[in-house]
Amino acid sequence: MTKKLSFPEDGLAELFRSWSGKGELYAGLAAVLSEDDFEWTQKHVEYRAHLILFEQCRALIERLPKNIQDWLNVLPVATQAETVRSRSPRGAINWPNTRRQGWPPAEFSGRVRRRGVDDELLSSLRWTVERLQEVHRHAKKMRPAIGDKVQAQLDTLAKLATRPELQAVVPEPPDLLMIEGIRRSGPLWRVVGDLSNTLRQEDTNDLARLAAELLTPDDDLRWRLFHLCVLGTMLGALRNHGCRPISTRPLAGRAHGPAFRVEVPGTAPWDLWFEAAGIWRSTGNDEPYVEATKGLAQPGYVRGADLFLVDHAKRRGVVIECKYSDEGAYLRSGYDQALAYLVEAKTLLIDEGEAFVVAPIEAAPKLGVGHTFAGRLTYCAPEHLKEELKRIITSWLAG
């Protein structure tokens, strides 16, 4: 996919309100099931993110030394003045203090300067080197040849990491103030500071920034973000109507139970499913598709909508299928999927409902509504979905 289609970031903001770190974001992305039935893990997502991160670091790595001696020449050394007493003169003698001890002196009072390493700077350097090595290892799992053009610099960093100067300190990620100090320590250290700052991107609680900088450049992650965005749009619509979505489990593909229980004023709670195939097992029903394909040499596996909001008490539901594309044939295939999910739901789970195929605004600039025996089926963008959900939730609350 060469064209970067949009998605409304306010949907992600709604989702991130209840998430605290990258682990939940990576797990959520992995939970989005692909149509080839290959299930990603959280590690898959992390490795994809590290592929992007390493590419962002590569121009800086090119500026690093290829020779270990070049590093040793700039390792930070600090000196500290210290008052000492000795039988022979050492350093700068403090003659008044020495004279007060009697004359001729039995010992001399003076100040000497002791050399040592700057632990704080070396601690940041060790963290940067080890973090870069980890990111590179993960990136190579996705693209084995990545980093080949800077292998000499990476090999030198591997030698640097084993040096006693670095092994003597604990690796600590530098904060922004420390990074500014690193940059002021010399030309090579300016590169180290910039590298540290780039590597810190992932260690942030600003999930929106993390998504924008490390995830959206990757097409295999971007469409997954679109699914999460639509989930966030649903959560925002529910909250705007006084409903309270409560997470009941981490997001995971083919997980058991709804992802959210929705507390509703004055009535029984609703369920919100993410990757809703699990609803058949949860309700003790057999999906008609699975039953129909049992006689095949290669029978089908249980399927489900990307999102399914269901009110079990009043047997009504909303089915949502996400299509992050502007390819006409692929978008039109969503009709068959959404309609099948709605028909199956009405067969065993609900008495009334409607379905949506949600695509980027560039692909679905206008609302399109078809009326079927099973119920209303709508093509729309997330921007339209907000108003459509408002209509449905208002009707449900009134009824």
XYZ file of C-alpha atoms in Angstrom:
399
model
C 0.000 0.000 0.000
C 1.703 3.174 -1.184
C -0.953 5.733 -0.408
C -1.227 6.639 3.263
C -4.936 6.714 3.984
C -6.108 8.679 6.987
C -7.772 7.686 10.200
C -9.255 10.013 12.816
C -6.787 10.229 15.671
C -9.515 11.151 18.159
C -10.582 7.498 18.045
C -7.123 6.479 19.211
C -7.198 9.187 21.886
C -10.415 7.681 23.271
C -8.830 4.251 23.360
C -5.601 5.491 24.946
C -7.528 7.036 27.837
C -7.503 3.664 29.573
C -4.087 2.432 28.402
C -0.925 3.154 30.321
C 1.940 2.054 28.080
C 3.312 0.522 24.920
C 2.594 -3.033 26.101
C -1.162 -2.531 25.846
C -0.808 -0.770 22.499
C 1.340 -3.548 21.040
C -1.015 -6.211 22.398
C -4.012 -4.402 20.921
C -2.398 -4.216 17.497
C -1.532 -7.897 17.641
C -5.125 -8.732 18.540
C -6.420 -7.506 15.180
C -6.881 -10.656 13.119
C -5.756 -10.703 9.493
C -7.898 -12.309 6.834
C -5.274 -15.017 6.194
C -5.853 -16.275 9.771
C -2.207 -15.675 10.747
C -2.233 -14.412 14.321
C 0.406 -11.918 15.346
C 1.837 -11.781 18.834
C 2.844 -8.728 20.801
C 6.446 -9.515 19.843
C 5.587 -9.298 16.143
C 4.348 -5.749 16.673
C 7.366 -4.803 18.776
C 9.748 -6.106 16.112
C 7.926 -4.121 13.414
C 8.188 -0.999 15.563
C 11.901 -1.623 16.101
C 12.382 -1.978 12.355
C 11.103 1.598 11.959
C 13.125 2.762 14.970
C 16.387 1.325 13.637
C 15.820 2.997 10.276
C 15.428 6.299 12.116
C 18.772 5.674 13.864
C 20.742 4.612 10.821
C 21.882 8.071 9.679
C 23.273 8.685 13.183
C 24.975 5.272 13.315
C 26.797 6.138 10.082
C 28.511 9.000 11.942
C 29.867 6.768 14.722
C 33.500 5.495 14.794
C 34.526 2.266 13.090
C 37.586 1.994 15.353
C 37.398 1.237 19.087
C 40.353 3.538 19.792
C 38.319 6.511 18.590
C 35.817 5.710 21.343
C 38.473 5.207 24.004
C 39.947 8.609 23.169
C 36.710 10.364 24.143
C 35.516 8.309 27.102
C 34.669 10.853 29.791
C 37.191 11.475 32.553
C 36.381 13.598 35.597
C 38.808 15.050 38.163
C 38.052 15.894 41.760
C 40.144 17.878 44.222
C 40.802 16.180 47.559
C 42.586 17.295 50.760
C 45.306 14.865 51.872
C 47.986 14.585 54.557
C 51.231 12.803 53.717
C 54.808 12.422 54.990
C 56.142 13.904 51.746
C 54.870 16.862 49.732
C 52.047 15.934 47.318
C 50.060 18.182 45.010
C 49.483 21.799 46.006
C 50.825 22.187 49.586
C 48.753 24.221 51.996
C 51.673 25.785 53.892
C 49.662 27.603 56.594
C 47.909 24.357 57.596
C 51.174 22.465 57.447
C 52.934 25.110 59.656
C 50.193 24.905 62.309
C 51.074 21.246 62.907
C 54.576 22.269 64.040
C 57.921 22.890 62.411
C 59.743 21.126 60.867
C 56.575 19.374 59.698
C 55.996 15.701 60.422
C 53.429 15.617 57.587
C 52.309 17.915 54.831
C 48.783 19.169 54.208
C 47.829 19.613 50.542
C 45.282 19.145 47.793
C 45.549 16.596 45.008
C 43.297 15.928 42.008
C 42.140 12.380 41.430
C 41.081 11.212 37.956
C 38.053 9.016 37.445
C 35.313 8.305 34.982
C 32.105 10.315 34.683
C 29.688 7.602 35.816
C 26.547 9.460 34.721
C 27.759 9.985 31.178
C 29.028 6.416 30.857
C 25.764 5.086 32.266
C 23.858 6.892 29.515
C 26.327 5.643 26.905
C 25.966 2.047 28.061
C 22.148 2.302 27.939
C 22.285 3.781 24.432
C 24.621 1.096 23.098
C 22.696 -1.802 24.641
C 19.333 -0.382 23.603
C 20.537 0.037 20.015
C 21.831 -3.542 19.982
C 18.436 -4.833 21.144
C 16.556 -2.770 18.554
C 18.893 -4.052 15.835
C 18.395 -7.698 16.888
C 14.633 -7.291 16.705
C 14.738 -5.416 13.398
C 16.824 -8.216 11.835
C 14.042 -10.690 12.614
C 11.853 -8.696 10.246
C 14.546 -7.806 7.702
C 17.767 -9.862 8.032
C 19.915 -7.530 5.932
C 19.051 -4.388 7.885
C 22.126 -2.686 9.288
C 24.562 -4.313 6.860
C 25.742 -0.917 5.602
C 26.664 0.180 9.139
C 27.978 -3.185 10.337
C 31.473 -1.793 11.017
C 30.039 0.789 13.428
C 27.806 -1.820 15.061
C 30.738 -4.205 15.531
C 32.731 -1.429 17.175
C 29.814 -0.672 19.504
C 29.710 -4.373 20.452
C 33.385 -4.141 21.484
C 32.707 -0.910 23.363
C 29.891 -2.552 25.320
C 32.346 -5.088 26.789
C 34.885 -2.495 27.952
C 35.437 -2.336 31.737
C 34.635 1.398 31.715
C 31.074 0.627 30.610
C 30.688 -2.599 32.535
C 31.486 -0.729 35.764
C 28.302 1.387 35.534
C 24.597 0.589 35.544
C 22.818 1.462 32.268
C 20.275 4.236 32.803
C 18.126 5.925 30.131
C 19.022 9.636 30.039
C 16.337 12.242 30.568
C 16.103 15.337 28.376
C 18.346 17.368 30.693
C 21.016 14.674 30.610
C 20.759 14.440 26.836
C 21.520 18.145 26.556
C 24.574 17.560 28.755
C 25.696 14.695 26.551
C 25.408 16.851 23.445
C 27.647 19.518 24.996
C 30.441 17.022 25.686
C 31.943 17.049 22.191
C 31.260 16.318 18.504
C 30.943 12.549 18.929
C 28.833 13.001 22.033
C 26.395 15.163 20.080
C 25.735 12.099 17.928
C 25.342 9.929 21.037
C 22.878 12.432 22.503
C 20.789 12.461 19.326
C 20.878 8.677 19.217
C 19.763 8.434 22.858
C 16.910 10.825 22.194
C 15.722 8.791 19.200
C 15.892 5.527 21.125
C 13.869 7.049 23.969
C 10.819 7.416 21.692
C 9.449 4.043 22.655
C 9.804 4.625 26.389
C 6.968 7.104 26.641
C 3.453 7.257 28.006
C 2.431 9.446 25.063
C 0.894 6.606 23.065
C -0.424 8.928 20.364
C 3.103 10.161 19.673
C 4.448 6.614 19.761
C 1.825 5.506 17.257
C 2.548 8.445 14.971
C 6.334 8.080 14.996
C 6.931 4.325 15.150
C 3.790 2.591 13.941
C 1.997 4.555 11.229
C 4.963 4.407 8.784
C 4.500 0.607 8.593
C 1.577 -0.428 6.368
C 1.092 -3.715 8.251
C 0.669 -1.753 11.465
C -1.256 1.194 10.036
C -4.333 -0.817 9.055
C -4.313 -2.386 12.507
C -4.282 1.080 14.026
C -7.350 1.859 11.930
C -9.205 -1.024 13.588
C -8.233 0.288 17.025
C -9.326 3.748 15.961
C -12.813 2.451 15.089
C -12.950 0.706 18.469
C -12.040 4.037 20.099
C -14.784 5.753 18.111
C -17.271 3.263 19.502
C -16.001 3.768 23.070
C -16.228 7.550 22.679
C -19.809 7.361 21.415
C -20.818 5.218 24.379
C -19.150 7.557 26.880
C -20.805 10.584 25.290
C -24.194 9.041 26.089
C -23.444 8.386 29.755
C -22.541 4.736 29.255
C -19.443 3.357 30.943
C -17.322 0.845 29.015
C -15.278 -1.285 31.422
C -12.414 -3.390 30.070
C -12.937 -7.030 31.022
C -9.766 -8.494 29.501
C -6.686 -7.518 27.512
C -7.340 -7.280 23.798
C -6.367 -10.529 22.110
C -7.402 -12.301 18.931
C -9.894 -15.137 19.455
C -9.996 -14.387 23.189
C -12.833 -15.580 25.375
C -15.468 -13.120 26.487
C -16.284 -9.565 25.390
C -13.514 -6.989 25.525
C -15.748 -4.492 27.357
C -18.803 -4.626 29.553
C -20.828 -1.465 28.987
C -22.674 -0.221 32.045
C -25.856 1.504 30.878
C -27.990 3.849 33.009
C -31.228 2.188 34.074
C -30.871 -1.092 32.198
C -28.838 -4.286 31.878
C -25.246 -3.914 30.661
C -24.263 -4.408 27.034
C -21.273 -6.332 25.685
C -18.714 -4.930 23.258
C -16.729 -7.583 21.420
C -13.415 -6.964 19.667
C -12.731 -9.665 17.047
C -16.073 -11.199 17.859
C -15.595 -14.826 16.758
C -15.481 -15.824 20.430
C -19.126 -14.893 20.942
C -20.277 -18.235 19.513
C -18.444 -20.298 22.093
C -19.312 -17.814 24.835
C -23.048 -18.109 24.165
C -23.008 -21.881 23.610
C -23.983 -21.597 19.944
C -22.434 -23.023 16.786
C -21.727 -20.523 14.041
C -23.801 -21.382 10.924
C -20.731 -20.938 8.696
C -18.810 -23.581 10.649
C -21.788 -25.937 10.532
C -22.220 -25.411 6.798
C -18.572 -26.189 5.990
C -18.192 -29.270 8.186
C -18.572 -31.592 5.230
C -15.706 -30.041 3.294
C -12.261 -31.595 3.109
C -11.002 -28.288 4.473
C -13.790 -26.983 6.742
C -13.999 -23.364 7.801
C -12.925 -21.914 11.115
C -15.191 -19.792 13.275
C -15.446 -16.198 12.055
C -16.640 -12.972 13.594
C -17.064 -9.274 13.013
C -14.278 -6.849 13.887
C -16.608 -5.206 16.428
C -19.957 -6.353 17.785
C -21.988 -4.324 20.276
C -24.782 -6.510 21.655
C -27.600 -5.967 24.108
C -28.400 -9.512 25.186
C -31.348 -8.477 27.347
C -33.246 -6.921 24.438
C -31.575 -9.042 21.739
C -30.236 -6.294 19.509
C -26.807 -5.580 18.116
C -24.470 -3.559 15.909
C -21.970 -5.339 13.639
C -18.905 -3.453 12.357
C -16.451 -4.616 9.693
C -13.303 -2.473 9.148
C -11.724 -2.082 5.708
C -8.613 0.096 5.612
C -8.263 0.462 1.860
C -9.361 2.467 -1.162
C -9.427 -0.548 -3.483
C -12.961 -0.909 -4.790
C -13.118 -4.698 -5.015
C -11.744 -5.148 -1.520
C -14.146 -2.575 -0.075
C -17.114 -4.165 -1.812
C -16.160 -7.552 -0.352
C -16.950 -6.071 3.035
C -20.629 -6.128 2.107
C -20.694 -9.920 1.961
C -18.829 -10.185 5.250
C -20.890 -7.651 7.174
C -24.167 -9.012 5.848
C -23.161 -12.591 6.685
C -22.238 -11.584 10.249
C -25.547 -9.760 10.652
C -27.605 -12.659 9.251
C -25.811 -15.156 11.504
C -26.313 -12.914 14.538
C -30.032 -12.554 13.777
C -30.327 -16.313 13.361
C -29.160 -17.182 16.883
C -28.136 -14.141 18.957
C -30.328 -11.088 18.292
C -33.739 -10.157 16.930
C -32.810 -6.795 15.438
C -29.641 -5.048 14.400
C -27.668 -3.348 11.682
C -24.218 -3.590 10.160
C -21.487 -1.176 9.065
C -18.507 -1.417 6.753
C -16.097 1.295 7.904
C -13.418 2.600 5.537
C -11.139 5.686 5.457
C -12.786 8.982 4.542
C -10.898 9.073 1.224
C -12.576 5.793 0.223
C -15.991 6.525 1.750
C -16.550 10.289 1.477
C -20.320 9.839 1.641
C -22.693 7.648 3.600
C -24.247 4.727 1.716
C -27.175 2.771 3.166
C -28.714 -0.472 1.946
C -31.842 -2.013 3.464
C -31.949 -5.809 3.652
C -34.199 -8.426 5.216
C -31.565 -8.828 7.928
C -31.393 -5.111 8.617
C -29.774 -1.878 7.542
C -26.226 -2.112 6.108
C -24.171 1.080 5.873
C -20.852 1.995 4.269
C -19.206 4.930 6.022
C -16.012 6.488 7.352
C -15.247 6.750 11.093
C -16.247 10.420 10.875
C -19.755 9.330 9.808
C -19.830 6.447 12.251
C -19.954 8.835 15.204
C -23.334 10.211 14.134
C -24.644 6.778 13.214
C -23.712 5.399 16.625
C -25.307 8.436 18.246
C -28.555 7.581 16.438
C -28.433 3.941 17.499
C -27.409 4.456 21.126
C -30.013 7.194 21.587
C -32.673 4.825 20.246
C -31.507 1.968 22.459
C -31.508 4.132 25.577
C -34.988 5.432 24.761
C -36.335 1.933 24.195
